[in-house]
Coordinates of C-alpha atoms in Angstrom, one line a residue:
M17 CA -4.6 -13.8 -8.0
F18 CA -6.7 -11.7 -4.8
V19 CA -10.2 -11.4 -5.1
V20 CA -12.3 -9.2 -3.0
R21 CA -16.5 -9.9 -3.2
N22 CA -18.8 -7.6 -1.7
L23 CA -16.6 -6.5 1.1
V24 CA -18.2 -4.2 3.6
V25 CA -16.4 -3.1 7.3
M26 CA -17.6 -1.4 9.6
S27 CA -16.7 0.2 12.2
G28 CA -17.9 0.3 15.8
K29 CA -21.5 1.2 13.8
T30 CA -20.1 2.9 11.2
R31 CA -19.6 1.5 7.6
L32 CA -17.0 2.1 6.5
I33 CA -16.6 0.0 3.4
N34 CA -19.9 -0.9 1.5
G35 CA -19.5 -3.8 -0.8
L36 CA -16.0 -3.8 -2.6
N37 CA -15.4 -5.7 -6.1
L38 CA -11.5 -5.8 -6.6
K39 CA -9.5 -8.5 -8.4
I40 CA -5.7 -8.6 -8.9
L41 CA -3.5 -10.9 -10.8
K42 CA -0.1 -11.6 -9.1
N43 CA 3.2 -9.9 -11.2
Q44 CA 0.2 -6.8 -10.7
T45 CA 0.2 -3.0 -8.6
I46 CA -2.3 -1.1 -8.5
V47 CA -3.0 2.5 -7.0
I48 CA -5.6 3.4 -5.1
F49 CA -6.9 7.2 -5.8
G50 CA -9.5 9.1 -3.1
P51 CA -10.8 11.8 -0.8
N52 CA -9.8 11.7 2.7
G53 CA -12.3 9.2 4.9
S54 CA -12.8 7.8 1.7
G55 CA -12.2 4.5 3.0
K56 CA -8.2 3.9 1.6
S57 CA -6.7 2.9 4.9
T58 CA -9.6 1.0 6.3
F59 CA -9.5 -1.3 3.0
L60 CA -6.0 -2.7 3.3
R61 CA -6.4 -2.8 7.7
S62 CA -9.1 -5.4 6.5
I63 CA -7.4 -7.0 4.3
L64 CA -4.7 -8.0 7.5
G65 CA -7.3 -7.8 10.1
L66 CA -6.7 -5.9 12.0
S67 CA -8.8 -5.5 15.2
E68 CA -9.5 -1.9 14.6
V69 CA -12.0 -3.0 11.7
R70 CA -15.2 -6.2 11.6
I71 CA -15.9 -7.4 8.1
V72 CA -19.7 -8.0 8.6
G73 CA -19.6 -9.3 4.8
G74 CA -17.7 -10.5 1.6
E75 CA -15.3 -12.0 1.0
I76 CA -10.9 -11.4 0.6
F77 CA -8.9 -14.3 -1.4
L78 CA -5.1 -14.7 -1.8
D79 CA -4.3 -17.4 -4.0
G80 CA -7.4 -19.0 -3.3
K81 CA -7.4 -19.2 0.3
A82 CA -9.6 -17.5 2.4
L83 CA -8.6 -14.1 4.5
V84 CA -11.5 -13.8 6.5
D85 CA -11.6 -14.7 9.9
E86 CA -7.4 -15.4 9.7
K87 CA -5.5 -15.2 12.8
I88 CA -3.8 -11.9 11.5
S89 CA 0.4 -14.0 12.5
K90 CA -1.1 -16.0 9.3
I91 CA -1.5 -13.5 7.0
S92 CA 1.0 -11.1 7.9
V93 CA 3.7 -13.9 6.9
S94 CA 3.1 -13.0 3.6
I95 CA 2.4 -9.4 3.4
G96 CA 4.2 -7.2 4.0
Y97 CA 2.5 -3.9 4.8
M98 CA 3.2 -0.6 5.0
M99 CA 1.6 1.6 7.1
Q100 CA 0.3 5.8 7.2
H101 CA 1.6 6.8 9.5
P102 CA 3.9 3.6 11.3
P103 CA 5.3 3.3 14.9
S104 CA 7.7 4.8 17.3
I105 CA 9.1 2.7 18.9
Q106 CA 11.9 2.9 21.8
G107 CA 14.3 0.8 23.5
L108 CA 14.0 -1.1 19.9
S109 CA 17.1 -0.5 17.6
L110 CA 16.5 -0.5 13.9
A111 CA 19.5 -2.3 13.3
S112 CA 18.0 -4.8 15.9
V113 CA 14.5 -4.9 13.6
M114 CA 16.5 -6.0 10.2
S115 CA 19.8 -7.9 12.4
E116 CA 20.9 -11.1 10.1
S117 CA 19.4 -9.0 6.7
T118 CA 21.6 -5.9 6.7
K119 CA 23.6 -7.8 4.5
H120 CA 20.8 -7.0 1.6
L121 CA 20.4 -3.6 1.3
P122 CA 21.9 -2.1 -1.4
T123 CA 25.2 -0.6 -0.9
K124 CA 24.5 2.8 -3.0
Y125 CA 22.0 3.8 0.5
E126 CA 24.2 2.9 2.8
K127 CA 24.2 6.8 3.8
Y128 CA 20.4 6.9 4.0
V129 CA 20.2 4.0 6.8
F130 CA 24.0 2.5 8.1
T131 CA 24.6 5.5 9.8
P132 CA 21.4 8.2 9.8
F133 CA 18.7 5.2 11.3
M134 CA 21.0 2.3 12.0
K135 CA 21.6 2.9 15.9
R136 CA 18.1 5.3 16.5
D137 CA 14.9 3.3 18.6
V138 CA 13.1 2.1 15.6
N139 CA 10.8 5.8 13.2
Y140 CA 12.1 7.8 16.6
N141 CA 12.1 11.8 16.5
L142 CA 12.4 10.8 12.0
S143 CA 10.4 12.5 9.9
G144 CA 7.4 11.1 8.6
G145 CA 9.6 10.7 5.3
E146 CA 12.9 9.7 6.8
R147 CA 10.1 6.9 8.6
K148 CA 8.6 5.9 5.3
L149 CA 12.2 4.9 4.5
C150 CA 12.9 2.6 7.2
E151 CA 10.2 1.0 6.6
L152 CA 10.3 0.2 3.2
Y153 CA 13.7 -1.5 4.6
Q154 CA 12.8 -3.3 6.8
L155 CA 10.3 -4.5 3.8
Y156 CA 13.2 -4.8 1.5
N157 CA 14.2 -7.7 4.6
R158 CA 11.4 -9.7 3.5
D159 CA 11.2 -13.2 1.7
N160 CA 8.4 -15.3 0.8
L161 CA 5.2 -12.1 0.3
K162 CA 2.9 -12.5 -1.8
M163 CA 1.9 -9.4 -1.5
L164 CA 2.2 -5.4 -0.3
L165 CA 0.4 -3.3 1.3
L166 CA 1.7 0.8 1.0
D167 CA -0.8 2.9 2.2
E168 CA 0.8 6.5 1.0
P169 CA 4.6 5.6 0.4
D170 CA 4.8 8.6 -1.2
S171 CA 3.8 11.4 1.6
G172 CA 6.5 14.0 3.2
V173 CA 8.4 12.3 0.8
D174 CA 10.6 15.4 -0.9
I175 CA 11.3 15.0 -4.6
E176 CA 14.6 13.2 -4.6
N177 CA 14.3 10.9 -1.8
I178 CA 10.7 10.0 -3.4
G179 CA 13.2 8.1 -6.2
I180 CA 14.7 6.0 -3.8
V181 CA 10.8 5.1 -2.8
A182 CA 9.9 4.5 -6.0
D183 CA 13.8 1.9 -6.5
L184 CA 12.9 0.0 -3.3
I185 CA 9.2 -0.4 -4.0
Q186 CA 11.0 -2.1 -7.5
R187 CA 13.7 -3.9 -6.0
I188 CA 10.7 -6.0 -3.1
R189 CA 9.0 -6.8 -6.6
D190 CA 11.7 -8.1 -8.2
K191 CA 12.6 -10.6 -5.1
N192 CA 9.0 -11.7 -4.6
P193 CA 8.2 -13.2 -8.3
G194 CA 4.0 -12.3 -8.3
L195 CA 3.6 -10.2 -6.3
I196 CA 0.7 -8.3 -5.9
S197 CA 1.0 -4.6 -5.2
I198 CA -1.7 -2.1 -3.9
I199 CA -0.1 1.8 -3.2
V200 CA -2.7 3.9 -1.8
T201 CA -1.2 7.7 -2.4
H202 CA -2.6 11.4 -3.2
N203 CA 0.5 12.1 -4.7
G204 CA 1.0 11.8 -8.4
E205 CA 4.7 12.0 -8.5
I206 CA 5.3 8.2 -7.9
L207 CA 3.4 7.3 -10.7
N208 CA 6.8 8.9 -13.4
K209 CA 8.8 6.6 -11.1
I210 CA 7.2 2.4 -11.4
R211 CA 5.3 1.2 -12.9
V212 CA 1.5 0.9 -12.3
E213 CA -0.9 -1.0 -13.9
K214 CA -4.3 0.2 -12.7
A215 CA -6.0 3.1 -10.7
Y216 CA -8.7 2.5 -9.0
V217 CA -10.7 5.3 -7.3
M218 CA -12.9 4.9 -3.7
I219 CA -15.3 6.9 -2.8
E220 CA -17.6 7.0 0.2
G221 CA -16.0 3.1 1.1
E222 CA -16.6 1.5 -2.7
I223 CA -15.0 1.3 -5.9
I224 CA -16.8 3.3 -8.2
C225 CA -13.9 4.0 -10.9
A226 CA -11.1 2.0 -12.2
G227 CA -8.5 3.1 -15.3
E228 CA -5.5 4.3 -16.8
A229 CA -3.2 5.7 -13.3
Q230 CA -2.1 8.6 -15.4
K231 CA -5.0 9.9 -17.1
I232 CA -7.3 8.9 -13.7
Y233 CA -4.3 11.2 -11.8
K234 CA -4.6 14.2 -14.3
T235 CA -8.7 13.7 -14.4
I236 CA -8.3 14.2 -9.8
R237 CA -5.6 17.0 -10.6
E238 CA -8.0 18.8 -13.1
N239 CA -11.7 17.9 -12.1
G240 CA -11.5 17.0 -8.0
Y241 CA -13.3 14.3 -7.0
S242 CA -16.8 15.2 -8.4
K243 CA -15.7 14.5 -11.6
C244 CA -15.3 11.0 -11.0
L245 CA -18.3 10.3 -10.2
K246 CA -20.1 11.2 -12.9
C247 CA -17.3 9.4 -15.4
K248 CA -18.3 6.7 -17.2
L249 CA -15.4 6.5 -19.8
I250 CA -12.5 4.8 -18.1
N251 CA -15.6 3.4 -15.9
D252 CA -14.1 -0.9 -15.9
N253 CA -16.8 -2.4 -14.2
Y254 CA -15.6 -2.2 -10.5
G255 CA -17.4 -0.2 -8.9
K256 CA -21.6 0.5 -8.2
K257 CA -23.3 -2.2 -9.6
K258 CA -26.4 -1.0 -12.2

């Protein structure tokens, strides 16, 4: 189980996460929606304890183990993370990163990875969508993951490759029984291709409502996020204290 209690995160003097509460059971995948700058990416980075954010209050637990103040080298062993904007690494080929694990790649995807990318430097001169595919391949070839954090895995990915992204995410889930997954997205297309147990809406560093993913996405698409601030129908007690 993954549990967050009253999390407060700051960057400098700016409060980015404001008393966030969340609980996700094993083998569940949830999606987080929210406008730009609402704290979604900051939340994922705070789980990993990345240095650009600072946790000043609250608790984070994964399988009962506290993650706050834990070293990132220990946290990252069991948590897979895909950045919103994966960096390029010149002088290091994708093949060398994957090395012994390349034998695990699904053969039907060879044309997407082996031929165009394996001999190229990691993410160098790749489009946004190509970077996302390469990042997912690397996550696919990791073992014993307890949690998966995906920051906009569908951003910059064309319609055809959305299916490949969704399939790889599902394969990662299948390889790691009990995997807890958090997907941050603005694009509802991926919801048509992967099972999601619940969706949450984050605004100004707080989760304000939760419910069925397609229903929430439809509400956002038709009414914008202002509707979410007033909506009580899909609120299930995750959010602002009354």
